[in-house]
mmCIF file of C-alpha atoms and ligand atoms in Angstrom:
data_model
loop_
_atom_site.group_PDB
_atom_site.id
_atom_site.type_symbol
_atom_site.label_atom_id
_atom_site.label_comp_id
_atom_site.label_asym_id
_atom_site.label_seq_id
_atom_site.Cartn_x
_atom_site.Cartn_y
_atom_site.Cartn_z
ATOM 1 C CA VAL A 1 6.773 -17.227 -9.815
ATOM 2 C CA GLN A 2 4.878 -18.876 -12.616
ATOM 3 C CA GLN A 3 6.101 -18.221 -16.059
ATOM 4 C CA ALA A 4 4.138 -15.279 -17.718
ATOM 5 C CA VAL A 5 2.003 -16.637 -20.237
ATOM 6 C CA ILE A 6 0.048 -14.578 -23.169
ATOM 7 C CA GLU A 7 -2.034 -17.337 -24.376
ATOM 8 C CA SER A 8 -4.662 -14.808 -25.981
ATOM 9 C CA GLY A 9 -4.256 -11.903 -28.824
ATOM 10 C CA PRO A 10 -3.736 -8.534 -27.716
ATOM 11 C CA LEU A 11 -6.632 -6.984 -27.593
ATOM 12 C CA ASP A 12 -8.051 -9.629 -24.721
ATOM 13 C CA LEU A 13 -4.710 -8.647 -22.658
ATOM 14 C CA VAL A 14 -7.115 -4.947 -22.717
ATOM 15 C CA VAL A 15 -9.823 -6.853 -21.745
ATOM 16 C CA ARG A 16 -7.934 -8.908 -18.799
ATOM 17 C CA PHE A 17 -6.062 -5.775 -17.409
ATOM 18 C CA ARG A 18 -9.830 -4.113 -17.298
ATOM 19 C CA ALA A 19 -11.458 -7.022 -15.489
ATOM 20 C CA ALA A 20 -8.522 -7.282 -13.150
ATOM 21 C CA ARG A 21 -9.100 -3.433 -11.777
ATOM 22 C CA LEU A 22 -12.699 -5.208 -10.691
ATOM 23 C CA ASP A 23 -11.636 -8.557 -9.562
ATOM 24 C CA PRO A 24 -10.773 -8.833 -5.628
ATOM 25 C CA GLY A 25 -8.873 -11.646 -6.126
ATOM 26 C CA LEU A 26 -6.262 -9.598 -8.510
ATOM 27 C CA CYS A 27 -4.726 -6.627 -8.244
ATOM 28 C CA VAL A 28 -3.197 -4.191 -11.419
ATOM 29 C CA LEU A 29 0.511 -3.259 -10.477
ATOM 30 C CA GLU A 30 1.293 0.163 -12.540
ATOM 31 C CA GLY A 31 4.970 0.704 -13.066
ATOM 32 C CA PHE A 32 8.477 -0.748 -12.387
ATOM 33 C CA HIS A 33 8.406 -0.220 -8.713
ATOM 34 C CA ALA A 34 5.600 -1.830 -7.770
ATOM 35 C CA LEU A 35 6.464 -4.946 -10.242
ATOM 36 C CA LYS A 36 9.648 -4.776 -8.198
ATOM 37 C CA HIS A 37 8.373 -4.784 -4.535
ATOM 38 C CA ALA A 38 6.065 -7.350 -5.503
ATOM 39 C CA LEU A 39 8.471 -9.867 -6.439
ATOM 40 C CA ARG A 40 10.524 -8.875 -4.094
ATOM 41 C CA PHE A 41 7.846 -9.845 -0.981
ATOM 42 C CA GLY A 42 6.543 -12.656 -2.891
ATOM 43 C CA ALA A 43 3.584 -12.068 -5.018
ATOM 44 C CA THR A 44 2.054 -14.377 -7.487
ATOM 45 C CA VAL A 45 3.040 -12.410 -10.845
ATOM 46 C CA GLU A 46 0.160 -13.450 -13.490
ATOM 47 C CA LEU A 47 1.440 -11.469 -16.186
ATOM 48 C CA ALA A 48 3.985 -8.467 -16.902
ATOM 49 C CA VAL A 49 4.042 -6.525 -19.647
ATOM 50 C CA THR A 50 6.384 -3.584 -21.301
ATOM 51 C CA HIS A 51 6.053 -1.757 -24.573
ATOM 52 C CA ASP A 52 10.194 -1.683 -23.881
ATOM 53 C CA ARG A 53 12.007 -4.463 -23.135
ATOM 54 C CA ARG A 54 15.362 -3.007 -23.359
ATOM 55 C CA ALA A 55 14.212 -0.128 -21.429
ATOM 56 C CA ALA A 56 12.878 -2.046 -18.781
ATOM 57 C CA ARG A 57 16.271 -4.128 -18.712
ATOM 58 C CA ARG A 58 18.387 -1.216 -18.063
ATOM 59 C CA LEU A 59 15.506 -0.031 -15.539
ATOM 60 C CA ALA A 60 16.008 -3.573 -13.724
ATOM 61 C CA VAL A 61 20.135 -2.951 -13.864
ATOM 62 C CA ASP A 62 20.022 0.286 -11.890
ATOM 63 C CA LEU A 63 17.518 -0.305 -9.678
ATOM 64 C CA ALA A 64 16.905 -4.144 -9.223
ATOM 65 C CA PRO A 65 19.594 -6.487 -10.249
ATOM 66 C CA ASP A 66 18.484 -9.296 -8.052
ATOM 67 C CA LEU A 67 15.153 -9.203 -9.869
ATOM 68 C CA LEU A 68 17.321 -9.267 -13.365
ATOM 69 C CA ALA A 69 17.010 -12.689 -14.619
ATOM 70 C CA LEU A 70 12.774 -13.075 -13.245
ATOM 71 C CA LEU A 71 12.057 -9.748 -15.001
ATOM 72 C CA ALA A 72 13.791 -10.962 -18.154
ATOM 73 C CA ALA A 73 11.529 -14.401 -18.154
ATOM 74 C CA ARG A 74 8.556 -12.828 -16.856
ATOM 75 C CA LEU A 75 8.034 -9.595 -19.410
ATOM 76 C CA GLU A 76 6.233 -9.522 -22.327
ATOM 77 C CA GLU A 77 6.317 -7.090 -24.554
ATOM 78 C CA VAL A 78 3.452 -5.452 -26.305
ATOM 79 C CA THR A 79 2.947 -2.192 -28.877
ATOM 80 C CA MET A 80 2.777 1.090 -27.088
ATOM 81 C CA GLU A 81 -0.939 1.046 -28.431
ATOM 82 C CA ILE A 82 -1.623 -2.074 -26.837
ATOM 83 C CA PHE A 83 0.228 -0.774 -23.902
ATOM 84 C CA SER A 84 -1.634 2.633 -23.598
ATOM 85 C CA ARG A 85 -5.065 0.710 -22.967
ATOM 86 C CA LEU A 86 -4.004 -1.110 -20.243
ATOM 87 C CA ALA A 87 -3.765 1.234 -17.284
ATOM 88 C CA PRO A 88 -5.797 5.221 -17.558
ATOM 89 C CA ALA A 89 -2.520 6.796 -16.758
ATOM 90 C CA PRO A 90 0.219 4.729 -18.271
ATOM 91 C CA PRO A 91 3.039 4.676 -16.137
ATOM 92 C CA ALA A 92 6.629 6.499 -17.423
ATOM 93 C CA THR A 93 8.420 3.155 -16.457
ATOM 94 C CA GLY A 94 6.646 1.505 -19.076
ATOM 95 C CA ILE A 95 5.610 -1.473 -17.456
ATOM 96 C CA VAL A 96 1.748 -2.937 -16.170
ATOM 97 C CA ALA A 97 1.563 -6.360 -14.350
ATOM 98 C CA LEU A 98 -1.316 -8.560 -12.705
ATOM 99 C CA ALA A 99 -0.961 -10.683 -9.285
ATOM 100 C CA ARG A 100 -3.033 -12.164 -7.054
ATOM 101 C CA ARG A 101 -4.062 -10.190 -3.870
ATOM 102 C CA PRO A 102 -2.595 -12.121 -0.762
ATOM 103 C CA ALA A 103 -4.569 -14.222 1.739
ATOM 104 C CA ALA A 104 -4.730 -12.671 4.388
ATOM 105 C CA GLY A 105 -7.034 -12.605 7.777
ATOM 106 C CA LEU A 106 -7.884 -9.922 10.024
ATOM 107 C CA ASP A 107 -8.063 -12.131 12.978
ATOM 108 C CA GLN A 108 -4.605 -13.349 12.558
ATOM 109 C CA LEU A 109 -3.332 -9.983 12.484
ATOM 110 C CA LEU A 110 -5.100 -8.982 15.213
ATOM 111 C CA ALA A 111 -3.989 -11.793 17.492
ATOM 112 C CA PRO A 112 -1.625 -11.046 19.774
ATOM 113 C CA PRO A 113 1.350 -11.332 20.730
ATOM 114 C CA ALA A 114 2.934 -9.032 18.608
ATOM 115 C CA GLU A 115 5.372 -6.282 19.144
ATOM 116 C CA ALA A 116 5.177 -4.188 15.769
ATOM 117 C CA PRO A 117 2.034 -1.466 15.362
ATOM 118 C CA ILE A 118 -1.030 -2.012 13.489
ATOM 119 C CA VAL A 119 -2.009 1.218 11.407
ATOM 120 C CA LEU A 120 -5.317 1.932 11.300
ATOM 121 C CA LEU A 121 -6.735 4.325 9.069
ATOM 122 C CA GLU A 122 -10.384 5.327 9.607
ATOM 123 C CA ASN A 123 -12.189 6.319 6.112
ATOM 124 C CA PRO A 124 -9.158 7.735 4.090
ATOM 125 C CA SER A 125 -10.293 9.675 1.270
ATOM 126 C CA ASP A 126 -7.032 10.195 -0.785
ATOM 127 C CA LEU A 127 -5.584 6.554 -2.387
ATOM 128 C CA GLY A 128 -2.314 8.382 -2.860
ATOM 129 C CA ASN A 129 -2.223 9.030 0.833
ATOM 130 C CA ILE A 130 -3.392 5.367 1.910
ATOM 131 C CA GLY A 131 -0.073 4.314 -0.426
ATOM 132 C CA ALA A 132 1.905 6.601 1.161
ATOM 133 C CA VAL A 133 0.725 5.248 4.316
ATOM 134 C CA VAL A 134 1.295 1.537 3.346
ATOM 135 C CA ARG A 135 4.909 2.378 2.329
ATOM 136 C CA VAL A 136 5.659 3.817 5.281
ATOM 137 C CA ALA A 137 4.059 1.266 6.928
ATOM 138 C CA ALA A 138 6.580 -1.664 5.303
ATOM 139 C CA ALA A 139 9.423 0.436 5.820
ATOM 140 C CA SER A 140 9.387 1.022 9.385
ATOM 141 C CA GLY A 141 8.256 -2.486 10.249
ATOM 142 C CA ALA A 142 4.593 -2.387 11.115
ATOM 143 C CA ALA A 143 2.549 -5.298 11.217
ATOM 144 C CA GLY A 144 -0.098 -4.374 8.955
ATOM 145 C CA VAL A 145 -2.455 -1.620 7.752
ATOM 146 C CA LEU A 146 -6.198 -1.554 8.286
ATOM 147 C CA THR A 147 -8.448 0.760 6.804
ATOM 148 C CA THR A 148 -12.216 1.225 6.693
ATOM 149 C CA GLY A 149 -14.574 3.081 4.804
ATOM 150 C CA ARG A 150 -15.367 2.580 0.885
ATOM 151 C CA HIS A 151 -11.677 2.708 -0.691
ATOM 152 C CA ASP A 152 -10.549 -0.283 -1.664
ATOM 153 C CA PRO A 153 -6.942 -0.303 0.214
ATOM 154 C CA TRP A 154 -5.808 -2.089 -3.158
ATOM 155 C CA HIS A 155 -7.038 0.117 -5.420
ATOM 156 C CA PRO A 156 -4.235 0.196 -8.317
ATOM 157 C CA THR A 157 -3.494 4.195 -7.379
ATOM 158 C CA ALA A 158 -2.743 3.172 -3.637
ATOM 159 C CA LEU A 159 -0.523 0.185 -5.490
ATOM 160 C CA ARG A 160 1.357 2.879 -7.166
ATOM 161 C CA GLY A 161 1.860 5.254 -4.055
ATOM 162 C CA SER A 162 2.939 2.312 -1.965
ATOM 163 C CA ALA A 163 5.528 1.011 -4.842
ATOM 164 C CA GLY A 164 4.278 -1.919 -4.341
ATOM 165 C CA LEU A 165 4.452 -2.282 -0.682
ATOM 166 C CA HIS A 166 1.078 -4.142 0.147
ATOM 167 C CA PHE A 167 3.472 -7.214 -0.397
ATOM 168 C CA ALA A 168 5.694 -7.088 2.085
ATOM 169 C CA LEU A 169 2.476 -6.544 5.036
ATOM 170 C CA PRO A 170 -1.259 -7.078 5.720
ATOM 171 C CA VAL A 171 -3.203 -4.335 4.097
ATOM 172 C CA LEU A 172 -7.119 -5.334 4.443
ATOM 173 C CA ARG A 173 -10.062 -3.287 4.594
ATOM 174 C CA MET A 174 -12.961 -3.647 7.470
ATOM 175 C CA ASP A 175 -16.261 -2.562 8.329
ATOM 176 C CA GLU A 176 -15.255 -1.409 11.494
ATOM 177 C CA LEU A 177 -12.856 -1.985 14.003
ATOM 178 C CA PRO A 178 -13.397 -5.003 15.803
ATOM 179 C CA LEU A 179 -13.011 -5.428 19.744
ATOM 180 C CA VAL A 180 -9.203 -6.724 20.311
ATOM 181 C CA SER A 181 -7.246 -7.368 23.318
ATOM 182 C CA ARG A 182 -4.487 -4.732 21.324
ATOM 183 C CA PRO A 183 -3.967 -0.725 23.232
ATOM 184 C CA LEU A 184 -5.588 1.281 20.666
ATOM 185 C CA VAL A 185 -4.085 4.669 20.351
ATOM 186 C CA ALA A 186 -5.596 7.564 18.813
ATOM 187 C CA LEU A 187 -3.716 10.263 16.612
ATOM 188 C CA HIS A 188 -5.454 13.387 17.722
ATOM 189 C CA PRO A 189 -4.385 17.241 18.359
ATOM 190 C CA ASP A 190 -5.668 17.020 22.220
ATOM 191 C CA GLY A 191 -3.393 14.418 22.815
ATOM 192 C CA GLN A 192 -0.106 13.639 24.730
ATOM 193 C CA PRO A 193 3.148 15.014 22.752
ATOM 194 C CA LEU A 194 4.179 11.994 20.905
ATOM 195 C CA ASP A 195 8.195 10.722 22.056
ATOM 196 C CA ALA A 196 9.359 7.397 21.617
ATOM 197 C CA ALA A 197 7.545 5.892 24.037
ATOM 198 C CA ALA A 198 3.863 7.160 23.392
ATOM 199 C CA VAL A 199 3.112 3.782 21.092
ATOM 200 C CA PRO A 200 2.689 1.085 23.484
ATOM 201 C CA PRO A 201 4.021 -2.796 22.136
ATOM 202 C CA GLY A 202 1.799 -4.372 19.487
ATOM 203 C CA ALA A 203 -0.763 -1.394 19.802
ATOM 204 C CA ILE A 204 -3.175 -0.283 17.233
ATOM 205 C CA VAL A 205 -2.256 3.215 16.168
ATOM 206 C CA ALA A 206 -5.378 5.089 14.817
ATOM 207 C CA PHE A 207 -5.547 7.828 12.116
ATOM 208 C CA GLY A 208 -8.778 10.085 11.172
ATOM 209 C CA THR A 209 -10.165 10.855 8.091
ATOM 210 C CA GLU A 210 -8.198 13.775 6.162
ATOM 211 C CA ARG A 211 -10.752 16.148 6.330
ATOM 212 C CA ALA A 212 -12.615 15.523 9.417
ATOM 213 C CA GLY A 213 -10.406 13.585 11.734
ATOM 214 C CA LEU A 214 -11.028 10.602 13.727
ATOM 215 C CA THR A 215 -14.491 9.709 14.662
ATOM 216 C CA ALA A 216 -16.076 10.195 18.025
ATOM 217 C CA LYS A 217 -16.704 6.567 18.367
ATOM 218 C CA LEU A 218 -13.083 5.912 17.858
ATOM 219 C CA LEU A 219 -11.905 8.626 20.085
ATOM 220 C CA ALA A 220 -14.363 6.873 22.471
ATOM 221 C CA ARG A 221 -12.852 3.314 22.324
ATOM 222 C CA ALA A 222 -8.928 4.568 22.033
ATOM 223 C CA ASP A 223 -6.968 3.962 25.488
ATOM 224 C CA ALA A 224 -4.838 6.866 24.747
ATOM 225 C CA ARG A 225 -4.582 10.084 22.367
ATOM 226 C CA ILE A 226 -1.180 11.126 20.862
ATOM 227 C CA ALA A 227 -0.411 14.476 19.570
ATOM 228 C CA ILE A 228 2.218 15.346 16.891
ATOM 229 C CA PRO A 229 3.720 18.935 17.935
ATOM 230 C CA MET A 230 3.325 21.620 15.672
ATOM 231 C CA ARG A 231 4.319 25.609 15.185
ATOM 232 C CA ARG A 232 1.425 27.615 16.028
ATOM 233 C CA GLY A 233 -0.948 28.477 13.320
ATOM 234 C CA VAL A 234 -0.395 24.962 11.261
ATOM 235 C CA SER A 235 -3.823 23.349 11.636
ATOM 236 C CA SER A 236 -2.589 19.660 10.713
ATOM 237 C CA LEU A 237 -0.229 17.417 9.050
ATOM 238 C CA ASN A 238 -1.154 15.914 6.247
ATOM 239 C CA LEU A 239 -2.379 11.880 6.829
ATOM 240 C CA ALA A 240 0.555 10.056 5.545
ATOM 241 C CA THR A 241 2.914 12.227 7.066
ATOM 242 C CA ALA A 242 1.417 11.702 10.899
ATOM 243 C CA VAL A 243 1.223 7.912 10.213
ATOM 244 C CA ALA A 244 5.309 8.637 9.162
ATOM 245 C CA VAL A 245 6.247 10.856 12.145
ATOM 246 C CA THR A 246 4.670 8.153 14.619
ATOM 247 C CA LEU A 247 6.096 5.502 13.520
ATOM 248 C CA TYR A 248 9.214 6.412 13.176
ATOM 249 C CA ALA A 249 9.119 8.158 16.571
ATOM 250 C CA ARG A 250 8.817 4.241 17.822
ATOM 251 C CA ARG A 251 11.156 3.204 16.236
ATOM 252 C CA LEU A 252 13.857 5.222 15.738
ATOM 253 C CA GLY A 253 13.521 6.095 19.934
ATOM 254 C CA ALA A 254 13.601 1.841 19.988
ATOM 255 C CA ALA A 255 17.377 2.057 18.547
ATOM 256 C CA ALA A 256 18.393 4.946 20.825
HETATM 257 C C1 SAM B 1 -5.452 15.722 7.735
HETATM 258 S S1 SAM B 1 -5.537 15.067 9.842
HETATM 259 C C2 SAM B 1 -7.180 15.617 9.852
HETATM 260 C C3 SAM B 1 -7.363 16.970 10.010
HETATM 261 C C4 SAM B 1 -8.331 17.015 11.183
HETATM 262 N N1 SAM B 1 -9.175 18.742 10.657
HETATM 263 C C5 SAM B 1 -8.534 16.797 12.492
HETATM 264 O O1 SAM B 1 -9.144 18.154 12.985
HETATM 265 O O2 SAM B 1 -8.253 15.968 12.657
HETATM 266 C C6 SAM B 1 -5.227 13.377 9.522
HETATM 267 C C7 SAM B 1 -5.078 12.494 10.539
HETATM 268 O O3 SAM B 1 -3.997 12.787 10.795
HETATM 269 C C8 SAM B 1 -3.680 12.634 12.253
HETATM 270 N N2 SAM B 1 -2.845 13.548 12.348
HETATM 271 C C9 SAM B 1 -2.549 14.950 11.419
HETATM 272 N N3 SAM B 1 -1.673 15.953 12.547
HETATM 273 C C10 SAM B 1 -1.756 15.367 13.535
HETATM 274 C C11 SAM B 1 -0.869 16.245 14.496
HETATM 275 N N4 SAM B 1 -0.578 17.326 14.876
HETATM 276 N N5 SAM B 1 -1.360 15.317 15.668
HETATM 277 C C12 SAM B 1 -1.521 14.034 16.215
HETATM 278 N N6 SAM B 1 -2.491 13.406 15.077
HETATM 279 C C13 SAM B 1 -2.181 14.903 13.659
HETATM 280 C C14 SAM B 1 -4.803 12.334 12.629
HETATM 281 O O4 SAM B 1 -4.914 11.034 13.311
HETATM 282 C C15 SAM B 1 -5.663 13.100 11.712
HETATM 283 O O5 SAM B 1 -7.196 12.486 11.824
#
């Protein structure tokens, strides 16, 4: 990781963070946990800023002793007045950072052979859900997360939701799923009940948008449909919860 250097004044810092929100090559990390995971998973952090270096050190001692030296070297201190202008909702942990987005190729991610599943979110509407999905995908050992639709999965709010775990696996937006040789499995209320073997090796596991579910086009392409059993009267699970149940059914089943 390169040494952080603030060559310009604090107001330039405000401009830099604002510009980074629109820069497809960069991402904004809001909060200690986002920076912690970014560093653990090899992010190129360009700039890391706090308004309270001593509080940041205490967090590192408690939650990331492995990164203590790195954080001490990287964190630049600014006034609370400047810090509060670096993010629309400045994080309570008092840390924000800028990092380069890793280059990840769709073809490379989709290419066989591979055992771990890839999560596909069709047009997710909630950035918090995207973040929560990336987090559980990373934790469970999924190969990557793909999204379609208008949202940038690297939006700062999604990165906050993933606690920076976007750096642990490829996370990509695409217009449409290309033709693939991997099995495509759709999570849908009319499917076969989920069990540990329901997701075949290397599958792309598709989940629908929060309100309307999966599109007819995706369902027509799917090789199988899987349903997560629910008590009568419950309409559906939250999107990120459905992803978590599916990925962990496979993971825990494989471990049994
Ligand atoms: C909030 S749900 C969408 C609900 C939507 N009204 C529908 O009928 O599909 C978002 C996505 O989570 C997945 N999901 C949620 N609960 C599920 C369940 N019990 N079984 C299978 N998939 C589920 C589906 O992929 C769904 O498209």
